[in-house]
Coordinates of C-alpha atoms in Angstrom, one line a residue:
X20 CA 162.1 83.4 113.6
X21 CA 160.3 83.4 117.0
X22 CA 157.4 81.9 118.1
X23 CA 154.5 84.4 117.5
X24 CA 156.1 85.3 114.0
X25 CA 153.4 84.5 111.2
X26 CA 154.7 82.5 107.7
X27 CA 153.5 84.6 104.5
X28 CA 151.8 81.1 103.3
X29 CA 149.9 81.0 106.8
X30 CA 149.0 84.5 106.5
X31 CA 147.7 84.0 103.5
X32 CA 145.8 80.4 104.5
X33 CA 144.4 82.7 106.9
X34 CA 143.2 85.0 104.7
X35 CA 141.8 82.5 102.4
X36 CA 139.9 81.3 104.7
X37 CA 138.3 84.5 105.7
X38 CA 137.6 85.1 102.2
X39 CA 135.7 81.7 101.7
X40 CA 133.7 82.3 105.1
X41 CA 132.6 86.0 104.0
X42 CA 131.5 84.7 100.5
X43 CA 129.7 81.4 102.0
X44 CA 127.7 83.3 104.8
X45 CA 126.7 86.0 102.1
X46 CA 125.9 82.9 99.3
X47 CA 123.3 81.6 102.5
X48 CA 122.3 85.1 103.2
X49 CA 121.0 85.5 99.7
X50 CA 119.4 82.4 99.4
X51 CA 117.5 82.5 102.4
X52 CA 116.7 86.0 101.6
X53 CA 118.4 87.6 104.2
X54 CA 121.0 89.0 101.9
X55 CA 121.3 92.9 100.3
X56 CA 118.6 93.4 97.2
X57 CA 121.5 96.0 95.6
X58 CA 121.2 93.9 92.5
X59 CA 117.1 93.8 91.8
X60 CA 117.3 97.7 92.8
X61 CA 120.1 98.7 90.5
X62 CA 117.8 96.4 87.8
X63 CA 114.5 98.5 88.3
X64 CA 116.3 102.0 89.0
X65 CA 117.9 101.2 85.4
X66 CA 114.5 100.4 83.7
X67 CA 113.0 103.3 84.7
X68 CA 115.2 105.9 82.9
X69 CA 114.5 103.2 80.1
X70 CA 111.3 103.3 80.0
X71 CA 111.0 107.8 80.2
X72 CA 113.5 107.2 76.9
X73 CA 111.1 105.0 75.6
X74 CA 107.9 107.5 76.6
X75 CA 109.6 110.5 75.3
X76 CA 110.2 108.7 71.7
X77 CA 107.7 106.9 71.2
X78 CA 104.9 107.8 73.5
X79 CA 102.1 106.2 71.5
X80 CA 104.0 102.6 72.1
X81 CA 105.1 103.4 75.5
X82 CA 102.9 105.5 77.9
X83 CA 103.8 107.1 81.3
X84 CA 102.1 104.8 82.9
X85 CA 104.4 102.0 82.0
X86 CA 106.4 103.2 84.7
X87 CA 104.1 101.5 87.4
X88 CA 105.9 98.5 86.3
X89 CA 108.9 98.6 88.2
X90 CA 107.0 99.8 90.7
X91 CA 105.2 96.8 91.0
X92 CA 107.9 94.9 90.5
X93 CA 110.0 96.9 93.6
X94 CA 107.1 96.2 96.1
X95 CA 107.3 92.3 95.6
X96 CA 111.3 92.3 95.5
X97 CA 112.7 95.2 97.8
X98 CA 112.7 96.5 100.9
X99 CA 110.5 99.7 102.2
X100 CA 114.4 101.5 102.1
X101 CA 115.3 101.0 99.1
X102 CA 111.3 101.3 98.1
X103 CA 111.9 105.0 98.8
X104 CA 114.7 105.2 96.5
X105 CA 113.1 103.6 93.7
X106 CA 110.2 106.0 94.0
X107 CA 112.3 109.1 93.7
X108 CA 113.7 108.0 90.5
X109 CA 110.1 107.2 89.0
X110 CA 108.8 110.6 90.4
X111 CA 112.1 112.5 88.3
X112 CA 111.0 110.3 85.4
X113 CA 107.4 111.3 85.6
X114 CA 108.7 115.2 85.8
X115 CA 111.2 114.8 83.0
X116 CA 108.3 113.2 80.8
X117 CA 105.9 116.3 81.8
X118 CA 108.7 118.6 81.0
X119 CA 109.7 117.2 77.9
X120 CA 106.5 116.1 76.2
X121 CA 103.8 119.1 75.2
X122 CA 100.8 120.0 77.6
X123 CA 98.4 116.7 78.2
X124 CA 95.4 119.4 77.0
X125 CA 97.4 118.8 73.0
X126 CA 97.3 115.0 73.0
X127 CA 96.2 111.8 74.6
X128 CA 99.9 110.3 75.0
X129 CA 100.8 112.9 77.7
X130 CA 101.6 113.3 81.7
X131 CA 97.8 113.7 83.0
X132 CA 96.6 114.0 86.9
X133 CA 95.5 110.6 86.0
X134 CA 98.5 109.1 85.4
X135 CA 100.3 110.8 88.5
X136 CA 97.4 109.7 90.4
X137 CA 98.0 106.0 88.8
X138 CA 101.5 105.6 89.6
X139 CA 101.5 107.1 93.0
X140 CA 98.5 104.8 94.2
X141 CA 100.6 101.4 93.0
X142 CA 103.2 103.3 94.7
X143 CA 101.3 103.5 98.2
X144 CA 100.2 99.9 98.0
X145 CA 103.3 98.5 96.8
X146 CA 105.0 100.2 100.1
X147 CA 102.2 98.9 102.2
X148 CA 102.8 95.3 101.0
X149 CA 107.1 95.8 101.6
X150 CA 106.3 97.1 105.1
X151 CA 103.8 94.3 106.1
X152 CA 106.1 91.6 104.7
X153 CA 108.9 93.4 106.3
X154 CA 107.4 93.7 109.8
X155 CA 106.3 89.8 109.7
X156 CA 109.7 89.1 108.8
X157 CA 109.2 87.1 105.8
X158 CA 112.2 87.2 103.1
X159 CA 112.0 89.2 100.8
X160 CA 112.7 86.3 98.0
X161 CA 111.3 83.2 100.1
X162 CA 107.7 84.1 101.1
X163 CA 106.2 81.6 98.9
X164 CA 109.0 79.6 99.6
X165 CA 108.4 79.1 103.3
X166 CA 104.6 78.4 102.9
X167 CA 105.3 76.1 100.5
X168 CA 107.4 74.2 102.7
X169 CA 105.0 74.6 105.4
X170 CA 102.8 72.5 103.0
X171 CA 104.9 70.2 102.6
X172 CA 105.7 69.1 106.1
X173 CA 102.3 68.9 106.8
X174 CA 102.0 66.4 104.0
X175 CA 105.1 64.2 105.6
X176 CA 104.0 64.7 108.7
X177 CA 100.6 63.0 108.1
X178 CA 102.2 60.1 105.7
X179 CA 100.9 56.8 107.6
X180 CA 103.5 53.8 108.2
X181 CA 103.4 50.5 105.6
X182 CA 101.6 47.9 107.3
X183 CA 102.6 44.3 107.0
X184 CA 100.8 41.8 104.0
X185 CA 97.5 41.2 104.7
X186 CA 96.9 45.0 105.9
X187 CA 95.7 48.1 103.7
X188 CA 95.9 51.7 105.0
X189 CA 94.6 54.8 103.5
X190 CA 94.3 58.8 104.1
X191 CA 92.8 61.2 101.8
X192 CA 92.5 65.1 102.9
X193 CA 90.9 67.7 101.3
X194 CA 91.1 71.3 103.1
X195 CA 88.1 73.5 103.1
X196 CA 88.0 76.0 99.9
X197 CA 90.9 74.1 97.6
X198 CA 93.2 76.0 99.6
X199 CA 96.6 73.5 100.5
X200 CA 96.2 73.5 104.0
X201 CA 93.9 71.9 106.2
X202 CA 93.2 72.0 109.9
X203 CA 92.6 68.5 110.1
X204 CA 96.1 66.5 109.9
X205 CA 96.8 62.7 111.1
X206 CA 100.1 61.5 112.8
X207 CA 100.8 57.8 112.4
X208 CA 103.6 55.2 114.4
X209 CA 104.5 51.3 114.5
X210 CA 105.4 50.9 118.0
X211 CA 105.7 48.1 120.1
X212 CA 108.6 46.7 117.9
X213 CA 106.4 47.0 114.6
X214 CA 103.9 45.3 115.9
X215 CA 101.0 48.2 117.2
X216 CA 99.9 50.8 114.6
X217 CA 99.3 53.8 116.6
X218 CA 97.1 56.6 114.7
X219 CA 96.0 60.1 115.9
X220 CA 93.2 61.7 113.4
X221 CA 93.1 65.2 114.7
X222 CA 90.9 68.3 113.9
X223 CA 91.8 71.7 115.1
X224 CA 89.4 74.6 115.8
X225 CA 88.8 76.4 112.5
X226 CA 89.5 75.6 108.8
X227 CA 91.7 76.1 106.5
X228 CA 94.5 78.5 106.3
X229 CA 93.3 80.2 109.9
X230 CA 94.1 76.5 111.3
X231 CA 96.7 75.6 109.4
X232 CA 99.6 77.0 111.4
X233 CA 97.9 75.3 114.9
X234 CA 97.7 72.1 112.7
X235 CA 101.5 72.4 111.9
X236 CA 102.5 73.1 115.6
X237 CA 100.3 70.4 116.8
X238 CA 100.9 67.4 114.3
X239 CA 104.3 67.8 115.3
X240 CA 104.3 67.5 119.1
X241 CA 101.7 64.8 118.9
X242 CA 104.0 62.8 116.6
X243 CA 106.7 63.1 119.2
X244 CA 104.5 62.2 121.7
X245 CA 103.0 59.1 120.1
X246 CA 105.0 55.9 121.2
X247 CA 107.0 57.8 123.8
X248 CA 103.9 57.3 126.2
X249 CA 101.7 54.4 127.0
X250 CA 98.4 54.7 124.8
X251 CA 96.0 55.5 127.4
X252 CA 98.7 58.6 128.5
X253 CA 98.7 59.9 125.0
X254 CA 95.2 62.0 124.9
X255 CA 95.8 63.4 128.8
X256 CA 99.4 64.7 128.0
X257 CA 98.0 66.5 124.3
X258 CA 95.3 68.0 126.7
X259 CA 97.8 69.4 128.9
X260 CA 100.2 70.7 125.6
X261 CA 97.2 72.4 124.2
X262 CA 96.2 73.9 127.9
X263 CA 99.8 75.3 127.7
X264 CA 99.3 77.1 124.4
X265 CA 96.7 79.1 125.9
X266 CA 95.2 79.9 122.6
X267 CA 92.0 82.0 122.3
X268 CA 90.9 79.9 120.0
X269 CA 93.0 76.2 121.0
X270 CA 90.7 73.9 121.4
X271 CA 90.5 70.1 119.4
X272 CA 88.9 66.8 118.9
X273 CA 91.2 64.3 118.1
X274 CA 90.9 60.1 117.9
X275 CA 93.6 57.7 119.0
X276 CA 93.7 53.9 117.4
X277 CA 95.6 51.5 119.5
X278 CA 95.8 48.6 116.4
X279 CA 97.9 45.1 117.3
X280 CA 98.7 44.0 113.6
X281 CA 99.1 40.1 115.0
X282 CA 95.5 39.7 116.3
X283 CA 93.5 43.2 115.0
X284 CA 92.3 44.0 118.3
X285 CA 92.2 47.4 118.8
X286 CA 91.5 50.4 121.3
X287 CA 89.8 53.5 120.4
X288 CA 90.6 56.9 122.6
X289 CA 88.2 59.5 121.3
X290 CA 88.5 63.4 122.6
X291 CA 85.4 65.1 121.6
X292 CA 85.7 63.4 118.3
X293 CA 82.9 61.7 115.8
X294 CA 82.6 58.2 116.3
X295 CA 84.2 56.0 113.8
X296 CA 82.7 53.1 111.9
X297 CA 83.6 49.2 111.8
X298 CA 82.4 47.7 109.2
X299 CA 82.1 43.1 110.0
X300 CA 82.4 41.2 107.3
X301 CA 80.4 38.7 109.2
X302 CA 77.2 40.8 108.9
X303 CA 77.9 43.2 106.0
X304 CA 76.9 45.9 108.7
X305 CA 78.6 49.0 109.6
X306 CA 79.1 49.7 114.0
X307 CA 79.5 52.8 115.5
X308 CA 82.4 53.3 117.6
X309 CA 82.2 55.7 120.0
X310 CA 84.5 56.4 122.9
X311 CA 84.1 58.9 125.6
X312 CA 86.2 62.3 126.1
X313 CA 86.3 66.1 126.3
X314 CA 87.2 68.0 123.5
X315 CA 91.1 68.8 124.0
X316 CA 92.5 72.2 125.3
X317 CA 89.4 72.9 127.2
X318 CA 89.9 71.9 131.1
X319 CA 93.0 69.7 133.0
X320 CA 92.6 66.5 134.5
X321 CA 90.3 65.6 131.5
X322 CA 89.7 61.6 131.4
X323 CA 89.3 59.8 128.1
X324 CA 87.6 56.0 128.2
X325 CA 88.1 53.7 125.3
X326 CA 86.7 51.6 123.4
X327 CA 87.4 48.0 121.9
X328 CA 87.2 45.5 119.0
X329 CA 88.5 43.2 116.9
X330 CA 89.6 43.8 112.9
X331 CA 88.8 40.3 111.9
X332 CA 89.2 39.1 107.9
X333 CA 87.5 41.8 105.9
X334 CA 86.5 44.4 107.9
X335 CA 87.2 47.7 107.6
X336 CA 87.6 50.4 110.0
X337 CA 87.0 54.6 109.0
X338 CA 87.8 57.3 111.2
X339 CA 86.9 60.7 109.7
X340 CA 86.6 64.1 111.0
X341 CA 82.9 66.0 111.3
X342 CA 83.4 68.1 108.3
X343 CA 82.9 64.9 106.1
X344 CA 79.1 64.1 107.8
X345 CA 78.2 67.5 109.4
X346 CA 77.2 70.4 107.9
X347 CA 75.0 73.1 109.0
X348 CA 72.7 71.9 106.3
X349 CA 73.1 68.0 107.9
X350 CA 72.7 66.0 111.1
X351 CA 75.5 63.4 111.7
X352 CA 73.6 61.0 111.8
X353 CA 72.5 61.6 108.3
X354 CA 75.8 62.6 107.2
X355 CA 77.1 58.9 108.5
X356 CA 74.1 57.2 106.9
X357 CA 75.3 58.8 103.7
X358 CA 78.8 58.0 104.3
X359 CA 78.1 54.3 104.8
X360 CA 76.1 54.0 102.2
X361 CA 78.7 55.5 99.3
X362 CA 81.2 52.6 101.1
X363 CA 78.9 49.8 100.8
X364 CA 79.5 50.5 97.3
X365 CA 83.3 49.3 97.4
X366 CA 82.9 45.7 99.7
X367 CA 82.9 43.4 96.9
X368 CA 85.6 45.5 95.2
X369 CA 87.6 46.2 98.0
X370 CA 88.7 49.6 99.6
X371 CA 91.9 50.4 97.7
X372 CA 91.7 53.9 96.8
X373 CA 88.4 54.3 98.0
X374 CA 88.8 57.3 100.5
X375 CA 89.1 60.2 98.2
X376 CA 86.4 58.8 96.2
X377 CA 84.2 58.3 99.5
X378 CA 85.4 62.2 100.1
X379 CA 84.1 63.2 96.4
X380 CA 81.1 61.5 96.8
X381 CA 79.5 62.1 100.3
X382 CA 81.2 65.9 100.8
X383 CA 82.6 67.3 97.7
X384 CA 81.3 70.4 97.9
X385 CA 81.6 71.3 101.8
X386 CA 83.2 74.4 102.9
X387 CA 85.1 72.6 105.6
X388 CA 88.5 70.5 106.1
X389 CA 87.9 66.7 105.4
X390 CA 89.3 63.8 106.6
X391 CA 89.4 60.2 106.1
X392 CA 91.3 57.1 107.4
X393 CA 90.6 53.5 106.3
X394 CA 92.1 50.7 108.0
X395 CA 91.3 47.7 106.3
X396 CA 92.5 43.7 107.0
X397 CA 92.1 41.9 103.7

C-alpha cells in the first residue's frame, strides 16, 4: 500500500466527521436562528388547506377568515421568501372556498370583498413586519431572545461588589414607563487590592428604551475602564470615548466615588451630575456634595474637580440621578428637600432596603429613568 493510499476505516473516520460538523453547525444555525424555517413553513402551508376543508364543511364553525391565522402566524416565524409562498397558498384557498361555496349574496358564511380585503391587509402587514425584522437582521426565532439578554446584561453589568462587615451597599433602578430598560446604569469595582470601592452612577441622554442601547455600550467601556486608570483619569478618558462616538444625541452626566473601605474617606468626580447627599450621624443633617464638571461628550480637554469627605460611623451617602428630584413640575432643590425628608424616615431603622422604597415614595410616578445608590457605614 503506498503512502497516499487512504484505509476504508480512515475514509470513513473522515466521513464521520464531516457528518457530525454538518449536523453541529446546522444544530447552532437553528438555534441562533440563522438556520432554514422549511419546517414552520411546511407546518402553516399544511394548515391552510386544513382550514379551506374545514370552511367548505362546516362554514358556520370555521369562516374564511380563519385563514388569517397562519398568516399571522408566517409574519412572526418566516422569512419575506417564503412569506410569498405562504400567501399563494392562502390566496388558492380563498378561490377554492369562493368556487366551492354558493354566492356570499345567499348566506352570511360566504367569501365576501370583506373577507378578501381582511386577509390580504394581515397579509401586507405581516410582510412589512418579516421585511423590517429581516432588514435589521434580527433572527427570525431570537428577537425577543436578544433583547432579553440585552436586559439582562445590563442587570449584571450594574450589580455592585460586597463590601466588607461594617459596610452596606444598595442600587434600586426603575426605568421611565415600566419598560426594562433604563438609560441610567451604574458600574461598580474593588480596586486597590479590595480595599477602594470605585462607583460610576451614570445617566445617558434620553430615557428608556431610546437610551437603552447607549447605556449598554457605555456601562460596558466604563467598567473596563474603572480600575485600569487612576481615579482622577477616569471621567477625562469617558469624555474622550463618548467624543469618539460622535452621537447626535451622546452626551451624559455621570458621578465617580473614590471610597477607601479602611478609613471612609472618599472623593467625589462629578460630570454635569446632581450633587449627592451625606448624611453625619453627628448632626442628623444631610450635606450636599457637589463637585465640579462638564456634562460628558460635549467638548475635549474637559476638567473635572472633586470633592471630599469622610464616611464616619452612621452615615450614609446617596448618589441619584436628576429624574428622581427633577421634574418639569419640580425644582431640585425641592425635589432633594423631598428626598431627604422620605430618608430621614429610615435613620433609626437603618437603610437596608430603603432605596426602592425612597424611589416609590419621592418619584413613583415620574416619566423618567431613576436611580439610586446608598452607601452606608453601620
Amino acid at each position: 500500500m503506498t503512502g497516499g493510499a487512504e484505509t476504508p476505516t480512515a475514509r470513513m473516520r473522515k466521513a464521520l466527521h464531516r457528518v457530525r460538523t454538518s449536523v453541529r453547525k446546522s444544530g447552532v444555525d437553528y438555534f441562533r436562528g440563522d438556520g432554514s424555517d422549511w419546517l414552520a413553513l411546511t407546518a402553516l402551508l399544511l394548515s391552510v388547506p386544513a382550514l379551506a376543508l374545514g370552511t367548505i364543511a362546516q362554514p358556520e364553525w370555521c369562516a374564511p377568515a380563519a385563514l388569517v391565522l397562519p398568516i399571522v402566524a408566517g409574519g412572526l416565524l418566516l422569512r419575506p421568501a417564503s412569506l410569498l409562498g405562504l400567501y399563494a397558498t392562502a390566496a388558492t384557498a380563498l378561490i377554492v372556498e369562493s368556487a366551492v361555496l354558493d354566492p356570499y349574496a345567499y348566506g352570511a358564511d360566504r367569501v365576501t370583498p370583506g373577507t378578501i380585503l381582511v386577509v390580504a391587509a394581515v397579509g401586507f402587514f405581516g410582510l412589512l413586519i418579516a421585511q423590517f425584522r429581516s432588514r435589521v437582521g434580527v433572527p427570525w426565532r431570537r428577537g425577543g431572545t436578544m433583547l432579553f439578554d440585552l436586559r439582562e446584561r445590563i442587570r449584571v453589568q450594574s450589580k455592585l461588589p460586597k463590601l466588607p462587615r461594617g459596610w452596606h451597599r444598595e442600587m434600586a433602578l426603575r426605568p421611565a414607563g415600566g419598560q426594562s430598560f433604563s438609560g441610567d446604569f451604574v458600574v461598580g469595582a474593588r480596586t486597590n487590592g479590595g480595599r477602594t470601592l470605585e462607583v460610576v452612577l451614570t445617566d445617558v441622554s434620553g430615557k428608556g428604551m431610546d437610551a437603552a442601547s447607549r447605556a449598554l455600550l457605555l456601562s460596558g467601556a466604563f467598567g473596563g475602564l474603572l480600575g485600569s486608570l487612576p481615579p482622577h483619569a477616569f471621567l477625562p478618558a469617558a469624555n474622550g470615548y463618548l467624543l469618539r462616538q460622535d452621537w447626535d444625541e451622546g452626551f451624559a452626566t455621570s458621578v465617580h466615588l473614590v471610597l477607601d473601605l479602611d478609613s471612609g474617606d472618599y472623593e467625589l468626580f462629578s460630570a454635569g451630575h446632581v450633587p449627592g447627599l451625606h448624611l453625619c450621624a453627628g448632626t442628623g443633617r444631610w450635606e450636599e456634595k457637589s463637585a465640579e464638571g462638564p456634562l460628558l461628550g460635549v467638548y475635549d480637554g474637559a476638567q473635572f474637580d472633586s470633592v471630599k469627605g469622610t464616611l464616619r460611623r452612621g452615615d450614609v451617602l446617596m448618589l441619584f440621578t436628576d429624574g428622581l428630584v427633577e421634574t418639569a413640575e419640580r425644582e431640585l432643590t425641592e425635589g432633594m428637600d423631598r428626598l431627604t425628608g422620605a430618608a430621614d424616615r429610615y435613620v433609626s431603622s437603618g437603610f437596608a432596603g430603603a432605596a426602592w422604597h425612597l424611589i416609590e415614595a419621592v418619584a413613583k410616578d415620574v416619566n423618567d429613568d431613576r436611580a439610586l445608590l446608598l452607601i452606608c457605614r453601620d
